[in-house]
């Protein structure tokens, strides 16, 4: 019997009807932060959730039906405030983008900006990414997967909460088409080392930069303001780019 998804409040105000969707699990890679949204972000859900929003409750999707065309599909987990995902969707209009994020302010900002820009090749889940992968994304349907700057859970006792684990990577491999790309990036060196170890151990993946190597930042990943600031301060960023065998 399939476990029923549940909602978790994404805003302190009771009259806000949009909630993060997820199933009960013992360990999650995120904590829902109840940060207040701007009025624009709140209104964005009323104005734009209809054309952009997808629900975990609706089960498996057919990207060709959702987007109304046959095109390469890119999935990003944890898009934050959504600026780079929007930039990519506008730059790569030949591809269709699906973003997953648990925090309502970021989702509101993204769909607000995407709606005003009249972007057509973007859809969004406000839900647990593992649940979406398991219940909604068809096998061998993705041309590219993206995970940029996930929560590092830098305390050793919290490392088990990191989303990049062998089981997660194996699940991703099942969703990627043969030849599809898996791209991750982090600014925590210890997490980069763990990512590299996990990805290198997956037999279905081939490191595009050569075994055991990090990759140069690909042109399709925009540099964030945070990243540029970090570079000026001498902070590192590690990209990992793998191809599904």
PDB file of C-alpha atoms in Angstrom:
ATOM      1  CA  UNK A   1       0.000   0.000   0.000  1.00  0.00           C
ATOM      2  CA  UNK A   2       1.428   3.372  -1.023  1.00  0.00           C
ATOM      3  CA  UNK A   3       2.025   5.793   1.822  1.00  0.00           C
ATOM      4  CA  UNK A   4      -0.137   8.904   1.532  1.00  0.00           C
ATOM      5  CA  UNK A   5       1.708  12.221   1.150  1.00  0.00           C
ATOM      6  CA  UNK A   6       1.082  14.828   3.807  1.00  0.00           C
ATOM      7  CA  UNK A   7       1.535  18.580   3.950  1.00  0.00           C
ATOM      8  CA  UNK A   8       3.666  20.628   6.262  1.00  0.00           C
ATOM      9  CA  UNK A   9       3.034  24.317   6.960  1.00  0.00           C
ATOM     10  CA  UNK A  10       5.264  26.508   4.836  1.00  0.00           C
ATOM     11  CA  UNK A  11       4.188  29.805   6.367  1.00  0.00           C
ATOM     12  CA  UNK A  12       3.271  30.956   9.855  1.00  0.00           C
ATOM     13  CA  UNK A  13      -0.027  32.479   8.729  1.00  0.00           C
ATOM     14  CA  UNK A  14      -2.966  30.087   8.804  1.00  0.00           C
ATOM     15  CA  UNK A  15      -4.689  31.603   5.767  1.00  0.00           C
ATOM     16  CA  UNK A  16      -1.861  30.593   3.446  1.00  0.00           C
ATOM     17  CA  UNK A  17      -3.192  27.450   1.750  1.00  0.00           C
ATOM     18  CA  UNK A  18      -0.037  26.266  -0.036  1.00  0.00           C
ATOM     19  CA  UNK A  19       1.963  23.630   1.816  1.00  0.00           C
ATOM     20  CA  UNK A  20       5.116  21.640   1.244  1.00  0.00           C
ATOM     21  CA  UNK A  21       4.200  18.049   0.349  1.00  0.00           C
ATOM     22  CA  UNK A  22       6.104  15.069   1.708  1.00  0.00           C
ATOM     23  CA  UNK A  23       5.796  11.590   3.149  1.00  0.00           C
ATOM     24  CA  UNK A  24       6.781  10.682   6.680  1.00  0.00           C
ATOM     25  CA  UNK A  25      10.389   9.528   6.974  1.00  0.00           C
ATOM     26  CA  UNK A  26      12.875   9.153   9.789  1.00  0.00           C
ATOM     27  CA  UNK A  27      15.679  11.176   8.195  1.00  0.00           C
ATOM     28  CA  UNK A  28      15.241  14.162   5.920  1.00  0.00           C
ATOM     29  CA  UNK A  29      17.912  16.189   4.144  1.00  0.00           C
ATOM     30  CA  UNK A  30      16.241  19.484   4.981  1.00  0.00           C
ATOM     31  CA  UNK A  31      14.355  21.354   7.671  1.00  0.00           C
ATOM     32  CA  UNK A  32      11.309  23.400   6.711  1.00  0.00           C
ATOM     33  CA  UNK A  33      12.061  26.978   7.734  1.00  0.00           C
ATOM     34  CA  UNK A  34       8.967  29.057   8.347  1.00  0.00           C
ATOM     35  CA  UNK A  35      10.473  32.320   7.109  1.00  0.00           C
ATOM     36  CA  UNK A  36       8.020  35.035   6.212  1.00  0.00           C
ATOM     37  CA  UNK A  37       7.311  35.663   2.576  1.00  0.00           C
ATOM     38  CA  UNK A  38       6.996  39.026   0.906  1.00  0.00           C
ATOM     39  CA  UNK A  39       3.575  40.098  -0.291  1.00  0.00           C
ATOM     40  CA  UNK A  40       4.773  39.532  -3.874  1.00  0.00           C
ATOM     41  CA  UNK A  41       5.829  35.969  -3.103  1.00  0.00           C
ATOM     42  CA  UNK A  42       2.465  35.254  -1.450  1.00  0.00           C
ATOM     43  CA  UNK A  43       0.506  36.694  -4.362  1.00  0.00           C
ATOM     44  CA  UNK A  44       2.642  34.685  -6.792  1.00  0.00           C
ATOM     45  CA  UNK A  45       1.020  31.465  -5.570  1.00  0.00           C
ATOM     46  CA  UNK A  46      -2.450  32.809  -6.352  1.00  0.00           C
ATOM     47  CA  UNK A  47      -1.361  34.255  -9.701  1.00  0.00           C
ATOM     48  CA  UNK A  48       1.050  31.625 -11.001  1.00  0.00           C
ATOM     49  CA  UNK A  49       0.840  28.335  -9.113  1.00  0.00           C
ATOM     50  CA  UNK A  50      -1.806  27.163 -11.577  1.00  0.00           C
ATOM     51  CA  UNK A  51       0.416  27.264 -14.690  1.00  0.00           C
ATOM     52  CA  UNK A  52       3.686  26.376 -12.950  1.00  0.00           C
ATOM     53  CA  UNK A  53       2.831  24.165  -9.971  1.00  0.00           C
ATOM     54  CA  UNK A  54       2.933  20.364  -9.884  1.00  0.00           C
ATOM     55  CA  UNK A  55       1.719  18.209  -7.004  1.00  0.00           C
ATOM     56  CA  UNK A  56       3.134  15.090  -5.423  1.00  0.00           C
ATOM     57  CA  UNK A  57      -0.478  13.949  -4.984  1.00  0.00           C
ATOM     58  CA  UNK A  58      -0.969  13.672  -8.748  1.00  0.00           C
ATOM     59  CA  UNK A  59       1.521  10.826  -9.136  1.00  0.00           C
ATOM     60  CA  UNK A  60       3.491   9.987 -12.293  1.00  0.00           C
ATOM     61  CA  UNK A  61       3.842  12.704 -14.903  1.00  0.00           C
ATOM     62  CA  UNK A  62       4.268  12.652 -18.662  1.00  0.00           C
ATOM     63  CA  UNK A  63       6.604  15.553 -19.514  1.00  0.00           C
ATOM     64  CA  UNK A  64       5.285  15.729 -23.087  1.00  0.00           C
ATOM     65  CA  UNK A  65       1.770  16.328 -21.745  1.00  0.00           C
ATOM     66  CA  UNK A  66       2.892  18.821 -19.108  1.00  0.00           C
ATOM     67  CA  UNK A  67       4.927  20.931 -21.520  1.00  0.00           C
ATOM     68  CA  UNK A  68       2.986  20.187 -24.665  1.00  0.00           C
ATOM     69  CA  UNK A  69       6.015  19.106 -26.660  1.00  0.00           C
ATOM     70  CA  UNK A  70       8.849  16.600 -26.995  1.00  0.00           C
ATOM     71  CA  UNK A  71      12.036  18.152 -25.571  1.00  0.00           C
ATOM     72  CA  UNK A  72      14.979  17.246 -23.326  1.00  0.00           C
ATOM     73  CA  UNK A  73      13.999  17.382 -19.651  1.00  0.00           C
ATOM     74  CA  UNK A  74      16.195  18.903 -16.933  1.00  0.00           C
ATOM     75  CA  UNK A  75      15.403  18.338 -13.240  1.00  0.00           C
ATOM     76  CA  UNK A  76      16.889  20.446 -10.447  1.00  0.00           C
ATOM     77  CA  UNK A  77      16.567  19.697  -6.747  1.00  0.00           C
ATOM     78  CA  UNK A  78      16.820  22.550  -4.248  1.00  0.00           C
ATOM     79  CA  UNK A  79      16.731  25.640  -6.449  1.00  0.00           C
ATOM     80  CA  UNK A  80      16.725  28.050  -3.494  1.00  0.00           C
ATOM     81  CA  UNK A  81      15.375  31.437  -4.558  1.00  0.00           C
ATOM     82  CA  UNK A  82      15.256  30.200  -8.159  1.00  0.00           C
ATOM     83  CA  UNK A  83      17.316  32.865  -9.909  1.00  0.00           C
ATOM     84  CA  UNK A  84      19.762  30.489 -11.598  1.00  0.00           C
ATOM     85  CA  UNK A  85      17.026  28.011 -12.575  1.00  0.00           C
ATOM     86  CA  UNK A  86      15.040  30.808 -14.198  1.00  0.00           C
ATOM     87  CA  UNK A  87      18.166  32.020 -15.992  1.00  0.00           C
ATOM     88  CA  UNK A  88      18.813  28.528 -17.357  1.00  0.00           C
ATOM     89  CA  UNK A  89      15.223  28.035 -18.504  1.00  0.00           C
ATOM     90  CA  UNK A  90      15.384  31.354 -20.377  1.00  0.00           C
ATOM     91  CA  UNK A  91      18.797  30.562 -21.868  1.00  0.00           C
ATOM     92  CA  UNK A  92      17.937  26.993 -22.930  1.00  0.00           C
ATOM     93  CA  UNK A  93      14.489  27.342 -24.456  1.00  0.00           C
ATOM     94  CA  UNK A  94      14.979  24.062 -26.327  1.00  0.00           C
ATOM     95  CA  UNK A  95      14.774  22.212 -22.980  1.00  0.00           C
ATOM     96  CA  UNK A  96      12.026  21.790 -20.383  1.00  0.00           C
ATOM     97  CA  UNK A  97      12.902  22.370 -16.707  1.00  0.00           C
ATOM     98  CA  UNK A  98      11.388  20.904 -13.549  1.00  0.00           C
ATOM     99  CA  UNK A  99      12.449  22.382 -10.215  1.00  0.00           C
ATOM    100  CA  UNK A 100      11.897  20.944  -6.743  1.00  0.00           C
ATOM    101  CA  UNK A 101      12.133  23.090  -3.601  1.00  0.00           C
ATOM    102  CA  UNK A 102      10.688  22.764  -0.085  1.00  0.00           C
ATOM    103  CA  UNK A 103      10.798  26.421   0.997  1.00  0.00           C
ATOM    104  CA  UNK A 104       7.761  28.529  -0.052  1.00  0.00           C
ATOM    105  CA  UNK A 105       9.555  31.916  -0.300  1.00  0.00           C
ATOM    106  CA  UNK A 106      11.916  30.569  -2.967  1.00  0.00           C
ATOM    107  CA  UNK A 107       9.093  28.901  -4.852  1.00  0.00           C
ATOM    108  CA  UNK A 108       7.051  32.099  -4.699  1.00  0.00           C
ATOM    109  CA  UNK A 109       9.923  34.196  -5.985  1.00  0.00           C
ATOM    110  CA  UNK A 110      10.641  31.818  -8.864  1.00  0.00           C
ATOM    111  CA  UNK A 111       7.077  31.481 -10.130  1.00  0.00           C
ATOM    112  CA  UNK A 112       6.528  35.228  -9.723  1.00  0.00           C
ATOM    113  CA  UNK A 113       9.557  36.062 -11.869  1.00  0.00           C
ATOM    114  CA  UNK A 114       8.842  33.250 -14.333  1.00  0.00           C
ATOM    115  CA  UNK A 115       5.234  34.347 -14.691  1.00  0.00           C
ATOM    116  CA  UNK A 116       6.169  37.957 -15.355  1.00  0.00           C
ATOM    117  CA  UNK A 117       8.765  36.798 -17.897  1.00  0.00           C
ATOM    118  CA  UNK A 118       6.145  34.544 -19.552  1.00  0.00           C
ATOM    119  CA  UNK A 119       8.422  31.509 -19.315  1.00  0.00           C
ATOM    120  CA  UNK A 120       6.793  28.415 -20.820  1.00  0.00           C
ATOM    121  CA  UNK A 121       9.393  25.671 -20.233  1.00  0.00           C
ATOM    122  CA  UNK A 122       9.370  25.538 -16.420  1.00  0.00           C
ATOM    123  CA  UNK A 123       7.344  23.621 -13.831  1.00  0.00           C
ATOM    124  CA  UNK A 124       7.775  23.432 -10.044  1.00  0.00           C
ATOM    125  CA  UNK A 125       7.165  21.028  -7.165  1.00  0.00           C
ATOM    126  CA  UNK A 126       7.028  22.301  -3.588  1.00  0.00           C
ATOM    127  CA  UNK A 127       7.672  18.896  -2.113  1.00  0.00           C
ATOM    128  CA  UNK A 128      10.214  16.405  -0.813  1.00  0.00           C
ATOM    129  CA  UNK A 129      12.564  15.582  -3.679  1.00  0.00           C
ATOM    130  CA  UNK A 130      12.908  11.878  -2.858  1.00  0.00           C
ATOM    131  CA  UNK A 131       9.137  11.497  -2.842  1.00  0.00           C
ATOM    132  CA  UNK A 132       8.851  13.290  -6.189  1.00  0.00           C
ATOM    133  CA  UNK A 133      11.552  11.088  -7.725  1.00  0.00           C
ATOM    134  CA  UNK A 134       9.898   7.915  -6.452  1.00  0.00           C
ATOM    135  CA  UNK A 135       6.280   8.796  -7.196  1.00  0.00           C
ATOM    136  CA  UNK A 136       6.242  11.292 -10.063  1.00  0.00           C
ATOM    137  CA  UNK A 137       9.305  11.133 -12.336  1.00  0.00           C
ATOM    138  CA  UNK A 138       9.247   8.277 -14.885  1.00  0.00           C
ATOM    139  CA  UNK A 139      12.297   6.052 -15.251  1.00  0.00           C
ATOM    140  CA  UNK A 140      14.720   7.012 -18.036  1.00  0.00           C
ATOM    141  CA  UNK A 141      12.967  10.337 -18.603  1.00  0.00           C
ATOM    142  CA  UNK A 142      15.628  12.905 -17.647  1.00  0.00           C
ATOM    143  CA  UNK A 143      18.338  14.286 -19.901  1.00  0.00           C
ATOM    144  CA  UNK A 144      20.036  16.218 -17.110  1.00  0.00           C
ATOM    145  CA  UNK A 145      19.920  16.311 -13.328  1.00  0.00           C
ATOM    146  CA  UNK A 146      21.165  19.237 -11.244  1.00  0.00           C
ATOM    147  CA  UNK A 147      21.958  19.614  -7.543  1.00  0.00           C
ATOM    148  CA  UNK A 148      23.670  22.898  -6.700  1.00  0.00           C
ATOM    149  CA  UNK A 149      24.949  23.829  -3.242  1.00  0.00           C
ATOM    150  CA  UNK A 150      22.772  21.470  -1.175  1.00  0.00           C
ATOM    151  CA  UNK A 151      22.661  21.839   2.598  1.00  0.00           C
ATOM    152  CA  UNK A 152      26.107  20.567   3.699  1.00  0.00           C
ATOM    153  CA  UNK A 153      25.023  19.459   7.181  1.00  0.00           C
ATOM    154  CA  UNK A 154      28.611  20.208   8.103  1.00  0.00           C
ATOM    155  CA  UNK A 155      28.560  18.798  11.656  1.00  0.00           C
ATOM    156  CA  UNK A 156      29.776  15.211  11.500  1.00  0.00           C
ATOM    157  CA  UNK A 157      26.828  13.926  13.532  1.00  0.00           C
ATOM    158  CA  UNK A 158      24.517  15.387  10.870  1.00  0.00           C
ATOM    159  CA  UNK A 159      26.360  14.033   7.812  1.00  0.00           C
ATOM    160  CA  UNK A 160      23.756  11.253   7.526  1.00  0.00           C
ATOM    161  CA  UNK A 161      21.225  13.956   6.572  1.00  0.00           C
ATOM    162  CA  UNK A 162      23.156  14.882   3.430  1.00  0.00           C
ATOM    163  CA  UNK A 163      21.080  14.121   0.380  1.00  0.00           C
ATOM    164  CA  UNK A 164      23.987  12.668  -1.624  1.00  0.00           C
ATOM    165  CA  UNK A 165      24.107   9.047  -0.490  1.00  0.00           C
ATOM    166  CA  UNK A 166      24.528   5.824  -2.540  1.00  0.00           C
ATOM    167  CA  UNK A 167      20.783   5.074  -2.509  1.00  0.00           C
ATOM    168  CA  UNK A 168      19.972   8.584  -3.738  1.00  0.00           C
ATOM    169  CA  UNK A 169      22.466   8.366  -6.604  1.00  0.00           C
ATOM    170  CA  UNK A 170      21.139   4.955  -7.616  1.00  0.00           C
ATOM    171  CA  UNK A 171      17.613   6.391  -7.681  1.00  0.00           C
ATOM    172  CA  UNK A 172      18.807   9.265  -9.871  1.00  0.00           C
ATOM    173  CA  UNK A 173      20.473   6.844 -12.275  1.00  0.00           C
ATOM    174  CA  UNK A 174      17.135   5.106 -12.770  1.00  0.00           C
ATOM    175  CA  UNK A 175      15.543   8.404 -13.779  1.00  0.00           C
ATOM    176  CA  UNK A 176      18.292   9.482 -16.199  1.00  0.00           C
ATOM    177  CA  UNK A 177      18.279   8.434 -19.828  1.00  0.00           C
ATOM    178  CA  UNK A 178      21.377   6.559 -21.051  1.00  0.00           C
ATOM    179  CA  UNK A 179      23.866   9.292 -21.860  1.00  0.00           C
ATOM    180  CA  UNK A 180      22.107  11.729 -19.523  1.00  0.00           C
ATOM    181  CA  UNK A 181      24.146  14.085 -17.336  1.00  0.00           C
ATOM    182  CA  UNK A 182      24.301  14.231 -13.539  1.00  0.00           C
ATOM    183  CA  UNK A 183      25.707  17.543 -12.323  1.00  0.00           C
ATOM    184  CA  UNK A 184      26.405  18.517  -8.728  1.00  0.00           C
ATOM    185  CA  UNK A 185      28.207  21.482  -7.202  1.00  0.00           C
ATOM    186  CA  UNK A 186      29.151  22.450  -3.655  1.00  0.00           C
ATOM    187  CA  UNK A 187      31.294  25.016  -1.882  1.00  0.00           C
ATOM    188  CA  UNK A 188      32.065  22.674   1.031  1.00  0.00           C
ATOM    189  CA  UNK A 189      35.226  20.715   0.318  1.00  0.00           C
ATOM    190  CA  UNK A 190      34.350  17.912   2.727  1.00  0.00           C
ATOM    191  CA  UNK A 191      30.981  17.455   1.022  1.00  0.00           C
ATOM    192  CA  UNK A 192      32.657  17.565  -2.400  1.00  0.00           C
ATOM    193  CA  UNK A 193      34.901  14.706  -1.294  1.00  0.00           C
ATOM    194  CA  UNK A 194      31.874  12.695  -0.151  1.00  0.00           C
ATOM    195  CA  UNK A 195      30.041  13.413  -3.408  1.00  0.00           C
ATOM    196  CA  UNK A 196      33.062  12.296  -5.399  1.00  0.00           C
ATOM    197  CA  UNK A 197      33.371   9.090  -3.394  1.00  0.00           C
ATOM    198  CA  UNK A 198      29.672   8.234  -3.791  1.00  0.00           C
ATOM    199  CA  UNK A 199      29.519   9.060  -7.504  1.00  0.00           C
ATOM    200  CA  UNK A 200      32.736   7.208  -8.327  1.00  0.00           C
ATOM    201  CA  UNK A 201      31.344   4.104  -6.629  1.00  0.00           C
ATOM    202  CA  UNK A 202      28.245   4.032  -8.842  1.00  0.00           C
ATOM    203  CA  UNK A 203      28.940   1.681 -11.756  1.00  0.00           C
ATOM    204  CA  UNK A 204      26.291   3.288 -13.973  1.00  0.00           C
ATOM    205  CA  UNK A 205      28.110   6.625 -13.981  1.00  0.00           C
ATOM    206  CA  UNK A 206      31.170   7.815 -15.889  1.00  0.00           C
ATOM    207  CA  UNK A 207      33.124  10.865 -14.706  1.00  0.00           C
ATOM    208  CA  UNK A 208      33.322  13.258 -17.678  1.00  0.00           C
ATOM    209  CA  UNK A 209      36.465  14.836 -16.201  1.00  0.00           C
ATOM    210  CA  UNK A 210      38.232  11.499 -15.737  1.00  0.00           C
ATOM    211  CA  UNK A 211      38.133   9.107 -12.805  1.00  0.00           C
ATOM    212  CA  UNK A 212      38.506  10.858  -9.455  1.00  0.00           C
ATOM    213  CA  UNK A 213      38.496  14.377 -10.914  1.00  0.00           C
ATOM    214  CA  UNK A 214      36.320  17.419 -10.398  1.00  0.00           C
ATOM    215  CA  UNK A 215      34.989  19.144 -13.510  1.00  0.00           C
ATOM    216  CA  UNK A 216      35.234  22.747 -14.674  1.00  0.00           C
ATOM    217  CA  UNK A 217      31.974  24.653 -14.231  1.00  0.00           C
ATOM    218  CA  UNK A 218      29.927  23.898 -17.359  1.00  0.00           C
ATOM    219  CA  UNK A 219      28.612  26.853 -19.334  1.00  0.00           C
ATOM    220  CA  UNK A 220      25.004  25.967 -18.569  1.00  0.00           C
ATOM    221  CA  UNK A 221      25.438  26.520 -14.802  1.00  0.00           C
ATOM    222  CA  UNK A 222      25.216  30.243 -14.015  1.00  0.00           C
ATOM    223  CA  UNK A 223      27.494  31.669 -11.360  1.00  0.00           C
ATOM    224  CA  UNK A 224      25.519  33.013  -8.422  1.00  0.00           C
ATOM    225  CA  UNK A 225      26.300  36.278  -6.619  1.00  0.00           C
ATOM    226  CA  UNK A 226      27.112  34.175  -3.567  1.00  0.00           C
ATOM    227  CA  UNK A 227      29.552  32.098  -5.591  1.00  0.00           C
ATOM    228  CA  UNK A 228      31.288  35.138  -7.119  1.00  0.00           C
ATOM    229  CA  UNK A 229      31.632  36.678  -3.665  1.00  0.00           C
ATOM    230  CA  UNK A 230      33.091  33.424  -2.364  1.00  0.00           C
ATOM    231  CA  UNK A 231      35.634  33.344  -5.162  1.00  0.00           C
ATOM    232  CA  UNK A 232      36.782  36.857  -4.283  1.00  0.00           C
ATOM    233  CA  UNK A 233      37.261  35.680  -0.704  1.00  0.00           C
ATOM    234  CA  UNK A 234      39.221  32.653  -1.871  1.00  0.00           C
ATOM    235  CA  UNK A 235      36.503  30.090  -1.253  1.00  0.00           C
ATOM    236  CA  UNK A 236      36.428  27.039  -3.513  1.00  0.00           C
ATOM    237  CA  UNK A 237      33.581  25.577  -5.541  1.00  0.00           C
ATOM    238  CA  UNK A 238      33.657  21.981  -6.738  1.00  0.00           C
ATOM    239  CA  UNK A 239      31.656  20.763  -9.745  1.00  0.00           C
ATOM    240  CA  UNK A 240      31.052  17.085 -10.451  1.00  0.00           C
ATOM    241  CA  UNK A 241      29.759  16.081 -13.874  1.00  0.00           C
ATOM    242  CA  UNK A 242      28.909  12.470 -14.678  1.00  0.00           C
ATOM    243  CA  UNK A 243      27.329  10.698 -17.628  1.00  0.00           C
ATOM    244  CA  UNK A 244      24.813   7.881 -17.250  1.00  0.00           C
ATOM    245  CA  UNK A 245      26.254   4.778 -18.942  1.00  0.00           C
TER     246      UNK A 245
END
